[in-house]
GROMACS .gro file of C-alpha atoms in nm:
model
  405
    1MET     CA    1   9.756  11.026   7.934
    2GLU     CA    2   9.989  11.071   7.657
    3SER     CA    3  10.045  11.446   7.704
    4GLN     CA    4  10.129  11.367   8.047
    5LEU     CA    5  10.375  11.103   7.958
    6LEU     CA    6  10.533  11.317   7.707
    7ALA     CA    7  10.558  11.617   7.981
    8LYS     CA    8  10.712  11.360   8.198
    9SER     CA    9  10.985  11.259   7.909
   10LYS     CA   10  11.038  11.650   7.884
   11THR     CA   11  11.091  11.693   8.236
   12ALA     CA   12  11.338  11.395   8.272
   13ARG     CA   13  11.553  11.516   7.996
   14LYS     CA   14  11.591  11.852   8.148
   15THR     CA   15  11.683  11.697   8.489
   16LYS     CA   16  12.027  11.642   8.555
   17THR     CA   17  12.032  11.609   8.946
   18VAL     CA   18  12.167  11.310   9.108
   19ALA     CA   19  11.783  11.257   9.247
   20ALA     CA   20  11.695  11.199   8.886
   21ASP     CA   21  11.863  10.852   8.931
   22THR     CA   22  11.682  10.733   9.242
   23ALA     CA   23  11.424  10.460   9.244
   24ALA     CA   24  11.148  10.730   9.293
   25ASN     CA   25  11.206  10.863   8.946
   26VAL     CA   26  11.213  10.531   8.748
   27GLY     CA   27  10.884  10.650   8.586
   28TYR     CA   28  10.873  10.444   8.234
   29GLU     CA   29  10.623  10.181   8.388
   30ALA     CA   30  10.350  10.310   8.214
   31GLN     CA   31  10.499  10.375   7.875
   32LEU     CA   32  10.637  10.014   7.867
   33TRP     CA   33  10.290   9.873   7.933
   34GLN     CA   34  10.174  10.098   7.654
   35MET     CA   35  10.362   9.967   7.404
   36ALA     CA   36  10.342   9.597   7.540
   37ASP     CA   37   9.962   9.625   7.542
   38ALA     CA   38   9.978   9.758   7.179
   39LEU     CA   39  10.132   9.431   7.075
   40ARG     CA   40   9.869   9.203   7.251
   41GLY     CA   41   9.623   9.220   6.941
   42SER     CA   42   9.314   9.011   7.021
   43MET     CA   43   9.518   8.781   7.278
   44ASP     CA   44   9.322   8.736   7.597
   45ALA     CA   45   9.483   8.961   7.903
   46ALA     CA   46   9.507   8.620   8.106
   47GLU     CA   47   9.693   8.452   7.831
   48TYR     CA   48   9.939   8.732   7.738
   49LYS     CA   49  10.020   8.814   8.104
   50HIS     CA   50  10.228   8.475   8.094
   51VAL     CA   51  10.397   8.549   7.756
   52VAL     CA   52  10.493   8.907   7.844
   53LEU     CA   53  10.575   8.842   8.217
   54GLY     CA   54  10.804   8.525   8.139
   55LEU     CA   55  10.990   8.742   7.860
   56ILE     CA   56  11.040   9.002   8.121
   57PHE     CA   57  11.149   8.745   8.396
   58LEU     CA   58  11.404   8.593   8.109
   59LYS     CA   59  11.555   8.949   8.056
   60TYR     CA   60  11.610   9.000   8.400
   61ILE     CA   61  11.833   8.678   8.493
   62SER     CA   62  11.996   8.713   8.162
   63ASP     CA   63  12.092   9.065   8.241
   64ALA     CA   64  12.221   8.967   8.587
   65PHE     CA   65  12.414   8.658   8.446
   66GLU     CA   66  12.554   8.882   8.161
   67GLU     CA   67  12.699   9.153   8.367
   68TYR     CA   68  12.878   8.883   8.580
   69HIS     CA   69  12.982   8.679   8.291
   70ALA     CA   70  13.182   9.017   8.165
   71LYS     CA   71  13.356   9.023   8.473
   72LEU     CA   72  13.458   8.664   8.459
   73VAL     CA   73  13.606   8.712   8.125
   74ALA     CA   74  13.796   9.031   8.224
   75ASP     CA   75  13.943   8.789   8.506
   76ARG     CA   76  14.027   8.485   8.298
   77ALA     CA   77  14.390   8.573   8.371
   78SER     CA   78  14.349   8.502   8.753
   79GLY     CA   79  14.196   8.176   8.671
   80ALA     CA   80  13.821   8.281   8.617
   81ASP     CA   81  13.585   8.060   8.414
   82PRO     CA   82  13.295   8.254   8.258
   83GLU     CA   83  13.131   7.924   8.137
   84ASP     CA   84  13.148   7.762   8.506
   85PRO     CA   85  12.798   7.762   8.649
   86ASP     CA   86  12.944   7.755   9.004
   87GLU     CA   87  13.097   8.080   8.972
   88TYR     CA   88  12.727   8.224   8.950
   89ARG     CA   89  12.559   8.020   9.178
   90ALA     CA   90  12.823   8.115   9.450
   91LEU     CA   91  12.655   8.457   9.441
   92SER     CA   92  12.314   8.359   9.407
   93ILE     CA   93  12.294   8.443   9.029
   94PHE     CA   94  12.119   8.212   8.795
   95TRP     CA   95  12.312   8.027   8.562
   96VAL     CA   96  12.183   8.073   8.209
   97PRO     CA   97  12.301   7.823   7.949
   98PRO     CA   98  12.410   7.953   7.591
   99GLU     CA   99  12.062   7.889   7.451
  100ALA     CA  100  11.890   8.091   7.686
  101ARG     CA  101  12.125   8.397   7.659
  102TRP     CA  102  11.900   8.720   7.592
  103GLN     CA  103  12.135   8.810   7.281
  104HIS     CA  104  12.090   8.463   7.119
  105LEU     CA  105  11.716   8.515   7.132
  106LYS     CA  106  11.729   8.877   7.022
  107ALA     CA  107  11.960   8.810   6.719
  108GLN     CA  108  11.671   8.549   6.643
  109ALA     CA  109  11.365   8.728   6.713
  110ARG     CA  110  11.256   8.777   6.346
  111GLN     CA  111  11.317   8.419   6.288
  112ALA     CA  112  10.988   8.194   6.237
  113THR     CA  113  11.145   7.970   6.485
  114ILE     CA  114  11.170   8.236   6.772
  115GLY     CA  115  10.848   8.078   6.947
  116GLN     CA  116  11.059   7.724   6.994
  117LEU     CA  117  11.359   7.916   7.080
  118VAL     CA  118  11.207   8.086   7.333
  119ASP     CA  119  11.048   7.755   7.509
  120ASP     CA  120  11.411   7.585   7.457
  121ALA     CA  121  11.564   7.869   7.660
  122MET     CA  122  11.298   7.826   7.943
  123ALA     CA  123  11.333   7.470   7.956
  124GLY     CA  124  11.734   7.518   7.943
  125ILE     CA  125  11.698   7.746   8.265
  126GLU     CA  126  11.472   7.538   8.452
  127ARG     CA  127  11.728   7.236   8.383
  128ASP     CA  128  12.007   7.412   8.528
  129ASN     CA  129  11.824   7.605   8.794
  130PRO     CA  130  11.622   7.340   9.021
  131ALA     CA  131  11.481   7.600   9.198
  132LEU     CA  132  11.275   7.762   8.901
  133LYS     CA  133  11.160   7.356   8.843
  134GLY     CA  134  10.816   7.387   8.671
  135VAL     CA  135  10.776   7.786   8.715
  136LEU     CA  136  10.859   7.925   8.391
  137PRO     CA  137  10.591   7.928   8.099
  138LYS     CA  138  10.696   7.699   7.793
  139ASP     CA  139  10.410   7.741   7.544
  140TYR     CA  140  10.576   8.017   7.324
  141ALA     CA  141  10.584   7.798   7.014
  142ARG     CA  142  10.183   7.730   7.007
  143PRO     CA  143  10.022   7.813   6.650
  144ALA     CA  144   9.785   8.062   6.834
  145LEU     CA  145  10.069   8.286   6.937
  146ASP     CA  146  10.162   8.519   6.663
  147LYS     CA  147  10.540   8.478   6.595
  148ALA     CA  148  10.582   8.821   6.455
  149ARG     CA  149  10.421   8.981   6.751
  150LEU     CA  150  10.645   8.796   6.973
  151GLY     CA  151  10.976   8.890   6.786
  152GLN     CA  152  10.846   9.250   6.840
  153LEU     CA  153  10.776   9.207   7.196
  154ILE     CA  154  11.129   9.070   7.232
  155ASP     CA  155  11.319   9.385   7.045
  156LEU     CA  156  11.090   9.615   7.281
  157ILE     CA  157  11.184   9.434   7.603
  158SER     CA  158  11.561   9.429   7.486
  159ASN     CA  159  11.568   9.791   7.525
  160ILE     CA  160  11.471   9.794   7.906
  161GLN     CA  161  11.791   9.714   8.148
  162VAL     CA  162  11.629   9.515   8.439
  163GLY     CA  163  11.913   9.288   8.579
  164ASP     CA  164  12.199   9.471   8.586
  165GLU     CA  165  12.362   9.590   8.928
  166ALA     CA  166  12.242   9.951   8.892
  167SER     CA  167  11.867   9.851   8.794
  168ARG     CA  168  11.863   9.586   9.069
  169ALA     CA  169  11.957   9.871   9.332
  170LYS     CA  170  11.673  10.060   9.183
  171ASP     CA  171  11.413   9.799   9.193
  172VAL     CA  172  11.366   9.846   8.810
  173LEU     CA  173  11.240   9.502   8.756
  174GLY     CA  174  11.009   9.493   9.084
  175ARG     CA  175  10.836   9.817   8.972
  176VAL     CA  176  10.795   9.689   8.626
  177TYR     CA  177  10.652   9.358   8.724
  178GLU     CA  178  10.423   9.487   8.991
  179TYR     CA  179  10.304   9.769   8.748
  180PHE     CA  180  10.228   9.500   8.481
  181LEU     CA  181  10.061   9.245   8.731
  182SER     CA  182   9.826   9.542   8.836
  183GLN     CA  183   9.727   9.618   8.463
  184PHE     CA  184   9.668   9.246   8.379
  185ALA     CA  185   9.471   9.240   8.689
  186SER     CA  186   9.257   9.564   8.584
  187ALA     CA  187   9.222   9.398   8.225
  188GLU     CA  188   9.106   9.059   8.358
  189GLY     CA  189   8.851   9.251   8.580
  190LYS     CA  190   8.696   8.986   8.813
  191LYS     CA  191   8.964   8.718   8.768
  192GLY     CA  192   9.227   8.971   8.803
  193GLY     CA  193   9.160   8.990   9.178
  194GLU     CA  194   9.275   8.583   9.200
  195PHE     CA  195   9.646   8.682   9.158
  196TYR     CA  196   9.678   9.044   9.287
  197THR     CA  197   9.578   9.260   9.603
  198PRO     CA  198   9.626   9.647   9.515
  199ARG     CA  199   9.950   9.758   9.652
  200CYS     CA  200   9.784  10.022   9.910
  201VAL     CA  201   9.589   9.763  10.083
  202VAL     CA  202   9.900   9.505  10.099
  203LYS     CA  203  10.106   9.787  10.239
  204LEU     CA  204   9.840   9.884  10.515
  205LEU     CA  205   9.831   9.517  10.627
  206VAL     CA  206  10.232   9.487  10.623
  207GLU     CA  207  10.262   9.833  10.809
  208THR     CA  208  10.023   9.739  11.085
  209LEU     CA  209  10.155   9.388  11.155
  210LYS     CA  210  10.561   9.498  11.126
  211PRO     CA  211  10.695   9.168  11.034
  212TYR     CA  212  11.049   9.226  11.147
  213HIS     CA  213  11.142   8.845  11.193
  214GLY     CA  214  10.970   8.539  11.214
  215ARG     CA  215  10.759   8.300  11.004
  216VAL     CA  216  10.533   8.519  10.753
  217TYR     CA  217  10.246   8.286  10.616
  218ASP     CA  218   9.982   8.333  10.327
  219PRO     CA  219   9.739   8.072  10.279
  220CYS     CA  220   9.597   8.191   9.934
  221CYS     CA  221   9.916   8.424   9.839
  222GLY     CA  222   9.820   8.486   9.447
  223SER     CA  223  10.150   8.646   9.329
  224SER     CA  224  10.337   8.659   9.642
  225GLY     CA  225  10.232   9.047   9.689
  226MET     CA  226  10.234   9.023  10.077
  227PHE     CA  227  10.565   8.853  10.088
  228VAL     CA  228  10.733   9.099   9.851
  229GLN     CA  229  10.606   9.394  10.046
  230SER     CA  230  10.706   9.233  10.381
  231VAL     CA  231  11.072   9.220  10.238
  232GLU     CA  232  11.014   9.548  10.144
  233PHE     CA  233  10.888   9.679  10.461
  234ILE     CA  234  11.215   9.498  10.657
  235ARG     CA  235  11.458   9.695  10.419
  236ALA     CA  236  11.283  10.031  10.429
  237HIS     CA  237  11.268  10.034  10.791
  238ALA     CA  238  11.632   9.922  10.813
  239LYS     CA  239  11.741  10.211  10.620
  240GLY     CA  240  11.541  10.422  10.814
  241THR     CA  241  11.299  10.538  10.485
  242GLY     CA  242  11.005  10.327  10.628
  243ASN     CA  243  10.780  10.655  10.741
  244GLY     CA  244  11.115  10.813  10.874
  245ALA     CA  245  11.133  10.532  11.159
  246LYS     CA  246  11.409  10.250  11.176
  247ALA     CA  247  11.355   9.925  11.315
  248PRO     CA  248  11.366   9.892  11.700
  249LYS     CA  249  11.713   9.878  11.813
  250GLY     CA  250  11.837   9.481  11.831
  251THR     CA  251  11.578   9.397  11.566
  252LYS     CA  252  11.690   9.123  11.350
  253SER     CA  253  11.553   9.161  10.976
  254ASP     CA  254  11.501   8.797  10.947
  255ILE     CA  255  11.182   8.622  10.819
  256SER     CA  256  11.081   8.276  10.678
  257ILE     CA  257  10.824   8.276  10.400
  258TYR     CA  258  10.552   8.004  10.378
  259GLY     CA  259  10.252   8.049  10.099
  260GLN     CA  260  10.025   7.817   9.921
  261GLU     CA  261   9.840   7.882   9.614
  262SER     CA  262   9.580   7.677   9.447
  263ASN     CA  263   9.582   7.810   9.078
  264TYR     CA  264   9.895   7.654   8.889
  265THR     CA  265   9.944   7.950   8.680
  266THR     CA  266   9.931   8.194   8.958
  267TRP     CA  267  10.161   7.993   9.143
  268ARG     CA  268  10.431   8.033   8.866
  269LEU     CA  269  10.357   8.396   8.896
  270ALA     CA  270  10.451   8.375   9.259
  271LYS     CA  271  10.754   8.198   9.231
  272MET     CA  272  10.870   8.439   8.931
  273ASN     CA  273  10.786   8.732   9.158
  274LEU     CA  274  10.990   8.618   9.471
  275ALA     CA  275  11.261   8.457   9.244
  276ILE     CA  276  11.330   8.824   9.076
  277ARG     CA  277  11.390   8.982   9.396
  278GLY     CA  278  11.610   8.710   9.535
  279ILE     CA  279  11.368   8.636   9.783
  280ASP     CA  280  11.363   8.277   9.941
  281GLY     CA  281  11.026   8.119  10.037
  282GLN     CA  282  10.832   7.761  10.072
  283ILE     CA  283  10.554   7.835   9.807
  284ALA     CA  284  10.342   7.516   9.755
  285HIS     CA  285  10.101   7.406   9.506
  286GLY     CA  286   9.779   7.282   9.607
  287ASP     CA  287   9.393   7.350   9.769
  288THR     CA  288   9.478   7.505  10.117
  289PHE     CA  289   9.167   7.331  10.262
  290HIS     CA  290   9.185   6.978  10.139
  291ASN     CA  291   9.561   6.960  10.102
  292ASP     CA  292   9.726   7.184  10.319
  293ARG     CA  293  10.091   7.192  10.244
  294HIS     CA  294  10.191   7.346  10.580
  295PRO     CA  295   9.992   7.130  10.817
  296ASP     CA  296  10.252   7.219  11.114
  297LEU     CA  297  10.342   7.555  11.080
  298LYS     CA  298  10.271   7.796  11.359
  299ALA     CA  299  10.306   8.120  11.202
  300ASP     CA  300  10.415   8.444  11.360
  301PHE     CA  301  10.255   8.666  11.105
  302ILE     CA  302   9.996   8.574  10.876
  303LEU     CA  303   9.894   8.807  10.575
  304ALA     CA  304   9.615   8.729  10.333
  305ASN     CA  305   9.325   8.822  10.085
  306PRO     CA  306   9.119   8.517  10.054
  307PRO     CA  307   8.882   8.514   9.772
  308PHE     CA  308   8.541   8.644   9.883
  309ASN     CA  309   8.237   8.426   9.947
  310VAL     CA  310   8.341   8.091   9.789
  311SER     CA  311   8.049   7.845   9.752
  312ASP     CA  312   8.196   7.539   9.606
  313TRP     CA  313   8.530   7.488   9.858
  314GLY     CA  314   8.417   7.136   9.929
  315GLY     CA  315   8.320   7.233  10.302
  316ASP     CA  316   8.057   6.931  10.308
  317ARG     CA  317   8.410   6.696  10.283
  318LEU     CA  318   8.532   6.862  10.596
  319ARG     CA  319   8.252   6.890  10.863
  320ASP     CA  320   8.443   6.742  11.150
  321ASP     CA  321   8.796   6.905  11.058
  322LYS     CA  322   9.014   6.968  11.354
  323ARG     CA  323   9.069   7.377  11.209
  324TRP     CA  324   8.688   7.430  11.322
  325GLN     CA  325   8.741   7.496  11.653
  326TYR     CA  326   8.496   7.794  11.674
  327GLY     CA  327   8.231   7.619  11.476
  328ALA     CA  328   8.166   7.436  11.156
  329PRO     CA  329   8.179   7.702  10.860
  330PRO     CA  330   7.885   7.684  10.610
  331ALA     CA  331   7.936   7.447  10.342
  332GLY     CA  332   7.821   7.741  10.077
  333ASN     CA  333   8.067   7.997  10.211
  334ALA     CA  334   8.433   7.953  10.266
  335ASN     CA  335   8.503   8.304  10.465
  336PHE     CA  336   8.491   8.168  10.803
  337ALA     CA  337   8.700   7.853  10.722
  338TRP     CA  338   8.961   8.097  10.582
  339VAL     CA  339   8.937   8.276  10.918
  340GLN     CA  340   8.986   7.940  11.118
  341HIS     CA  341   9.240   7.802  10.896
  342MET     CA  342   9.461   8.126  10.986
  343VAL     CA  343   9.379   8.109  11.338
  344HIS     CA  344   9.461   7.727  11.343
  345HIS     CA  345   9.790   7.822  11.175
  346LEU     CA  346   9.878   8.127  11.419
  347ALA     CA  347  10.155   8.085  11.692
  348PRO     CA  348  10.062   8.159  12.045
  349THR     CA  349  10.210   8.500  12.026
  350GLY     CA  350  10.136   8.576  11.623
  351VAL     CA  351   9.919   8.816  11.482
  352ALA     CA  352   9.712   8.820  11.154
  353GLY     CA  353   9.582   9.077  10.923
  354PHE     CA  354   9.364   8.984  10.641
  355VAL     CA  355   9.101   9.073  10.391
  356LEU     CA  356   8.697   8.975  10.389
  357ALA     CA  357   8.425   9.100  10.252
  358ASN     CA  358   8.215   9.321  10.480
  359GLY     CA  359   7.958   9.092  10.523
  360SER     CA  360   8.176   8.868  10.740
  361MET     CA  361   8.144   9.161  11.014
  362SER     CA  362   7.769   9.109  11.030
  363SER     CA  363   7.636   8.774  10.848
  364ASN     CA  364   7.443   8.544  11.069
  365GLN     CA  365   7.367   8.287  10.811
  366SER     CA  366   7.445   7.899  10.853
  367GLY     CA  367   7.629   7.944  11.219
  368GLU     CA  368   7.850   8.233  11.109
  369GLY     CA  369   7.705   8.470  11.363
  370GLU     CA  370   7.803   8.201  11.614
  371ILE     CA  371   8.150   8.150  11.501
  372ARG     CA  372   8.233   8.515  11.473
  373LYS     CA  373   8.074   8.579  11.839
  374ASN     CA  374   8.309   8.262  11.964
  375LEU     CA  375   8.632   8.432  11.792
  376ILE     CA  376   8.548   8.758  11.984
  377GLU     CA  377   8.460   8.644  12.304
  378THR     CA  378   8.784   8.426  12.288
  379GLY     CA  379   8.956   8.758  12.263
  380LEU     CA  380   9.100   8.670  11.928
  381VAL     CA  381   8.986   8.930  11.713
  382ASP     CA  382   9.184   9.281  11.792
  383CYS     CA  383   8.990   9.498  11.569
  384MET     CA  384   8.782   9.508  11.208
  385VAL     CA  385   8.861   9.805  10.977
  386ALA     CA  386   8.621   9.902  10.679
  387LEU     CA  387   8.780   9.993  10.374
  388PRO     CA  388   8.645  10.223  10.092
  389GLY     CA  389   8.476  10.076   9.783
  390GLN     CA  390   8.638  10.024   9.423
  391LEU     CA  391   8.966   9.932   9.570
  392PHE     CA  392   8.972   9.555   9.414
  393TYR     CA  393   8.967   9.449   9.029
  394SER     CA  394   8.793   9.152   9.179
  395THR     CA  395   8.474   9.300   9.307
  396GLN     CA  396   8.303   9.633   9.342
  397ILE     CA  397   8.157   9.528   9.707
  398PRO     CA  398   8.304   9.704  10.028
  399VAL     CA  399   8.582   9.508  10.209
  400CYS     CA  400   8.729   9.516  10.537
  401LEU     CA  401   9.062   9.416  10.729
  402TRP     CA  402   9.064   9.176  11.023
  403PHE     CA  403   9.330   9.179  11.277
  404LEU     CA  404   9.369   8.873  11.525
  405ALA     CA  405   9.615   8.907  11.803
   0.00000   0.00000   0.00000
């Protein structure tokens, strides 16, 4: 791997064409990951994930802020005020208070108080940007976090530009963020599947459903990968770069995003993942079965990768729920509860694509076969697609895609 990276680096130095500066050639995600992972030490990947991704997010919004701040400083003679938060909010740029600016943190990176300074920075950004309230990690001062390693990590992230205009055009941060999410998912093994669905699976679902416009819903949205890919799909086809095909004439690239996630730390990842790309979405925190935060939603597109074969979903407390139109799902397995929850939220002309364990295509336990039969006989199931094994970090069992229309 190391030799491959060195070879890529040499090739990059030799290449001086315009093509070398396109998004397809921003290839340092793996190198950046190797360096960041080396600083992890003995920290658990699940914990380190929030340390790293929180700092990358902070660097991103600071880069975007500093770039526009410099323009406002240059325009002071014309009446511009670089310290007026409204100047930034007017352009959907997050306002970064002085204590949260990256240069301030970088200058203090080797101080013993750096953990508290980062916490203060995160708190300041949440205070001044209501959209981020309760989203950012604020536990960098905890004794268990090695402050020397934290300082080294800040120095490392200082060397990458992620939020300036050129980097945003190439989606540098999006690529780094997604790569890091996938690597953390791999490092966490089974638990990694709770917040990350492999890009190839997400892309297959999105390219099949083609969510050009309307309401897009994911009832178990993890880190928001389905939504990110939906927006990427729209942008690619609008430019004619989506498999060579443009969007149908007259199509409005206009989607509304609705999601829910039960795990609080994963919900925070989801909010940050959308925020770094400037994507607005109504992402709620809570148990989808017992506290449906979008009860009246009828979605045009539903994309999901629900957790497989969940036994402790509290189904015994929902035996007569209005969502179970095709049969009460077994209390010991949530698979067909997820299916019927999605059917319940589907608009009359809506379509859905989601991942389930292969057993969902043939299981007859506890009434599952009857539910599946009812769904098929009603004409809801368009098709099922069996996928190869070894695709997911969370399970080695083969999985399938269901498409409802």
